[in-house]
CSV table of C-alpha atoms in Angstrom, one decimal:
chain,number,residue,atom,x,y,z
A,23,UNK,CA,11.1,11.9,-32.3
A,24,UNK,CA,13.3,12.3,-28.8
A,25,UNK,CA,13.4,9.6,-25.8
A,26,UNK,CA,12.0,12.2,-22.4
A,27,UNK,CA,11.9,11.2,-19.4
A,28,UNK,CA,8.0,11.8,-19.0
A,29,UNK,CA,6.6,10.0,-22.0
A,30,UNK,CA,8.6,6.4,-21.3
A,31,UNK,CA,7.0,6.7,-18.2
A,32,UNK,CA,3.2,7.2,-19.3
A,33,UNK,CA,4.0,4.5,-21.5
A,34,UNK,CA,4.8,1.9,-19.2
A,35,UNK,CA,2.0,2.7,-17.0
A,36,UNK,CA,-0.4,2.0,-19.7
A,37,UNK,CA,1.2,-1.0,-21.1
A,38,UNK,CA,1.0,-2.0,-17.3
A,39,UNK,CA,-2.6,-1.4,-16.6
A,40,UNK,CA,-3.2,-3.9,-19.5
A,41,UNK,CA,-1.4,-6.2,-18.0
A,42,UNK,CA,2.0,-5.6,-20.4
A,43,UNK,CA,4.1,-5.7,-18.0
A,44,UNK,CA,7.6,-7.3,-20.8
A,45,UNK,CA,6.7,-4.0,-21.8
A,46,UNK,CA,6.6,-1.5,-19.1
A,47,UNK,CA,9.5,-2.5,-17.4
A,48,UNK,CA,11.0,-2.4,-20.1
A,49,UNK,CA,10.3,1.3,-21.0
A,50,UNK,CA,11.3,2.0,-17.1
A,51,UNK,CA,14.4,0.7,-17.6
A,52,UNK,CA,15.1,2.6,-20.6
A,53,UNK,CA,13.9,5.1,-18.3
A,54,UNK,CA,15.9,5.1,-15.7
A,55,UNK,CA,19.0,4.8,-17.7
A,56,UNK,CA,18.4,8.1,-19.0
A,57,UNK,CA,17.6,9.9,-15.3
A,58,UNK,CA,19.1,6.6,-12.8
A,59,UNK,CA,18.3,9.2,-10.0
A,60,UNK,CA,14.5,9.6,-10.5
A,61,UNK,CA,12.6,8.2,-6.9
A,62,UNK,CA,9.5,8.0,-8.6
A,63,UNK,CA,10.7,5.6,-11.8
A,64,UNK,CA,12.3,3.2,-9.4
A,65,UNK,CA,9.6,3.3,-7.1
A,66,UNK,CA,7.0,2.5,-10.5
A,67,UNK,CA,9.5,-0.2,-11.8
A,68,UNK,CA,9.1,-1.7,-8.4
A,69,UNK,CA,5.4,-1.8,-8.5
A,70,UNK,CA,5.4,-3.3,-12.4
A,71,UNK,CA,7.4,-5.9,-10.7
A,72,UNK,CA,5.2,-6.8,-7.9
A,73,UNK,CA,2.0,-6.9,-10.3
A,74,UNK,CA,3.9,-9.2,-12.5
A,75,UNK,CA,4.4,-11.6,-9.2
A,76,UNK,CA,8.4,-10.7,-9.6
A,77,UNK,CA,8.4,-9.9,-5.7
A,78,UNK,CA,12.6,-10.4,-6.0
A,79,UNK,CA,13.2,-7.4,-8.1
A,80,UNK,CA,10.5,-5.6,-6.7
A,81,UNK,CA,11.7,-4.8,-3.2
A,82,UNK,CA,15.3,-4.5,-4.9
A,83,UNK,CA,13.2,-1.4,-7.1
A,84,UNK,CA,11.8,-0.1,-4.2
A,85,UNK,CA,15.0,0.0,-1.9
A,86,UNK,CA,16.4,1.8,-4.5
A,87,UNK,CA,13.6,4.2,-4.3
A,88,UNK,CA,13.7,4.4,-1.3
A,89,UNK,CA,17.6,5.1,-1.1
A,90,UNK,CA,16.4,8.0,-3.4
A,91,UNK,CA,13.3,9.4,-1.3
A,92,UNK,CA,13.5,8.2,2.1
A,93,UNK,CA,11.1,10.2,3.3
A,94,UNK,CA,8.2,8.8,0.9
A,95,UNK,CA,5.7,7.6,2.9
A,96,UNK,CA,3.9,5.6,-0.2
A,97,UNK,CA,7.4,3.7,-1.5
A,98,UNK,CA,7.6,3.0,2.7
A,99,UNK,CA,4.4,1.6,2.7
A,100,UNK,CA,5.1,-0.2,-0.7
A,101,UNK,CA,8.4,-1.9,0.2
A,102,UNK,CA,6.4,-3.0,3.7
A,103,UNK,CA,3.8,-5.0,1.9
A,104,UNK,CA,6.2,-6.5,-0.6
A,105,UNK,CA,8.4,-7.7,2.5
A,106,UNK,CA,5.1,-8.9,4.3
A,107,UNK,CA,4.1,-10.5,1.0
A,108,UNK,CA,7.5,-12.4,1.0
A,109,UNK,CA,7.4,-13.4,4.1
A,110,UNK,CA,9.9,-11.3,6.2
A,111,UNK,CA,7.2,-9.8,8.6
A,112,UNK,CA,9.8,-8.5,10.6
A,113,UNK,CA,11.0,-6.4,8.3
A,114,UNK,CA,8.2,-5.2,7.1
A,115,UNK,CA,7.2,-4.1,10.2
A,116,UNK,CA,10.3,-2.5,10.6
A,117,UNK,CA,9.4,-0.4,7.0
A,118,UNK,CA,5.8,0.3,8.5
A,119,UNK,CA,7.5,1.9,11.8
A,120,UNK,CA,9.9,3.9,10.2
A,121,UNK,CA,7.3,5.5,8.1
A,122,UNK,CA,5.0,6.2,10.8
A,123,UNK,CA,8.2,7.4,13.1
A,124,UNK,CA,8.3,10.1,9.7
A,125,UNK,CA,4.8,10.6,9.6
A,126,UNK,CA,2.2,9.5,12.7
A,127,UNK,CA,-1.0,10.9,10.4
A,128,UNK,CA,-0.7,7.7,7.9
A,129,UNK,CA,-3.8,5.8,7.6
A,130,UNK,CA,-2.3,3.2,5.8
A,131,UNK,CA,0.8,2.5,6.8
A,132,UNK,CA,-1.3,2.0,10.9
A,133,UNK,CA,-3.8,-0.7,8.9
A,134,UNK,CA,-1.0,-2.5,6.5
A,135,UNK,CA,0.9,-2.4,10.2
A,136,UNK,CA,-2.1,-4.1,11.8
A,137,UNK,CA,-2.2,-6.8,9.5
A,138,UNK,CA,1.5,-8.0,10.3
A,139,UNK,CA,-0.6,-8.0,13.8
A,140,UNK,CA,-3.7,-9.5,12.6
A,141,UNK,CA,-1.4,-12.4,10.6
A,142,UNK,CA,1.0,-13.4,13.9
A,143,UNK,CA,-2.3,-13.3,15.7
A,144,UNK,CA,-0.5,-10.5,17.9
A,145,UNK,CA,-4.9,-9.4,17.9
A,146,UNK,CA,-4.1,-6.3,20.7
A,147,UNK,CA,-2.0,-4.6,18.4
A,148,UNK,CA,-3.8,-5.2,15.8
A,149,UNK,CA,-6.7,-3.8,17.0
A,150,UNK,CA,-4.3,-0.9,18.2
A,151,UNK,CA,-2.7,-0.5,15.1
A,152,UNK,CA,-6.1,-0.5,12.9
A,153,UNK,CA,-8.4,2.1,15.3
A,154,UNK,CA,-5.2,4.8,15.0
A,155,UNK,CA,-5.7,4.0,11.0
A,156,UNK,CA,-9.7,4.5,11.6
A,157,UNK,CA,-9.5,7.2,13.8
A,158,UNK,CA,-7.3,9.2,10.8
A,159,UNK,CA,-9.6,8.3,8.9
A,160,UNK,CA,-13.0,7.0,9.6
A,161,UNK,CA,-14.1,6.0,5.4
A,162,UNK,CA,-11.7,4.3,5.3
A,163,UNK,CA,-13.3,0.6,4.3
A,164,UNK,CA,-10.2,-1.8,4.4
A,165,UNK,CA,-9.1,-0.7,7.9
A,166,UNK,CA,-13.2,-0.9,9.2
A,167,UNK,CA,-12.9,-4.3,7.7
A,168,UNK,CA,-9.6,-5.2,9.6
A,169,UNK,CA,-10.9,-3.9,12.3
A,170,UNK,CA,-14.1,-5.5,12.4
A,171,UNK,CA,-12.5,-9.1,12.1
A,172,UNK,CA,-9.7,-8.1,15.1
A,173,UNK,CA,-12.6,-7.4,17.5
A,174,UNK,CA,-13.9,-10.4,17.0
A,175,UNK,CA,-10.8,-11.8,17.2
A,176,UNK,CA,-10.9,-10.3,21.2
A,177,UNK,CA,-14.4,-11.0,21.2
A,178,UNK,CA,-15.9,-7.0,21.1
A,179,UNK,CA,-19.1,-7.9,20.3
A,180,UNK,CA,-19.5,-4.0,20.9
A,181,UNK,CA,-16.5,-2.8,18.8
A,182,UNK,CA,-17.8,-6.4,15.9
A,183,UNK,CA,-21.0,-4.0,15.6
A,184,UNK,CA,-19.8,-0.3,15.3
A,185,UNK,CA,-17.3,-1.2,12.7
A,186,UNK,CA,-20.2,-3.3,10.4
A,187,UNK,CA,-22.8,-0.2,10.8
A,188,UNK,CA,-20.0,1.8,9.7
A,189,UNK,CA,-19.3,-0.2,7.1
A,190,UNK,CA,-22.9,-0.1,6.1
A,191,UNK,CA,-23.0,3.9,6.2
A,192,UNK,CA,-19.9,3.8,3.9
A,193,UNK,CA,-21.2,1.9,1.2
A,194,UNK,CA,-24.3,3.1,1.1
A,195,UNK,CA,-22.9,6.8,1.0
A,196,UNK,CA,-21.1,5.0,-2.4
A,197,UNK,CA,-24.4,4.1,-3.4
A,198,UNK,CA,-25.6,6.8,-3.1
A,199,UNK,CA,-22.5,9.1,-4.5
A,200,UNK,CA,-23.0,6.3,-7.6
A,201,UNK,CA,-26.2,7.2,-8.0
A,202,UNK,CA,-26.9,11.1,-8.4
A,203,UNK,CA,-23.6,10.6,-11.0
A,204,UNK,CA,-25.2,10.7,-14.0
C-alpha cells in the first residue's frame, strides 16, 4: 500500500483524537517528509504538539505553516494563542493585529485580542475587542462571556445584564435545538 498525504493526515487526526499524540506526530512528520510545503500538515502538527502540551514545538510548526500560508486566519489565531499560553503577550498581540489587518471580520481574532488585553488589565481595550467580536457574531458565546466579565470589571451593569440575557437566549436556543433533533 502506497502512503499518501491524505491518509497520513487522516490517520494523524484519528490518533490525536484518541490522545495518541506520539503516533499522530509521527504520521504528520512522515506526511511532511513527502510534501514539505503543505501548510495544513504543518498546522496540524502544531495543533497536535499544542494538544500534547509541547508549546515550543507547536510554535515552531505553526511558524512553518505561517511562512507557507501567511494569510490563513486559523494559523494566525492558533499561533497567537500558543504565544499567549507561553506568556509572550506582546507577540500574541502582534499576531492578532496581523490577522485582523488581513481580515477585520474574524470574530475569533477579536476575542483572542480581548483576552490578551483583559489579562493585562486593559479593560477598555478588552471591551472594545470583545464588542467587535460580538458585533460580528452575536451568537459567539465565549466572546459574550468575556464581554460580560469585562463589563463587570468596568462597572457597566447594563452591559453586564445584556450579555447575561444574550447568553441565556443562546443556551435556550441550543437546548431547543437539541430537543428537536431526535
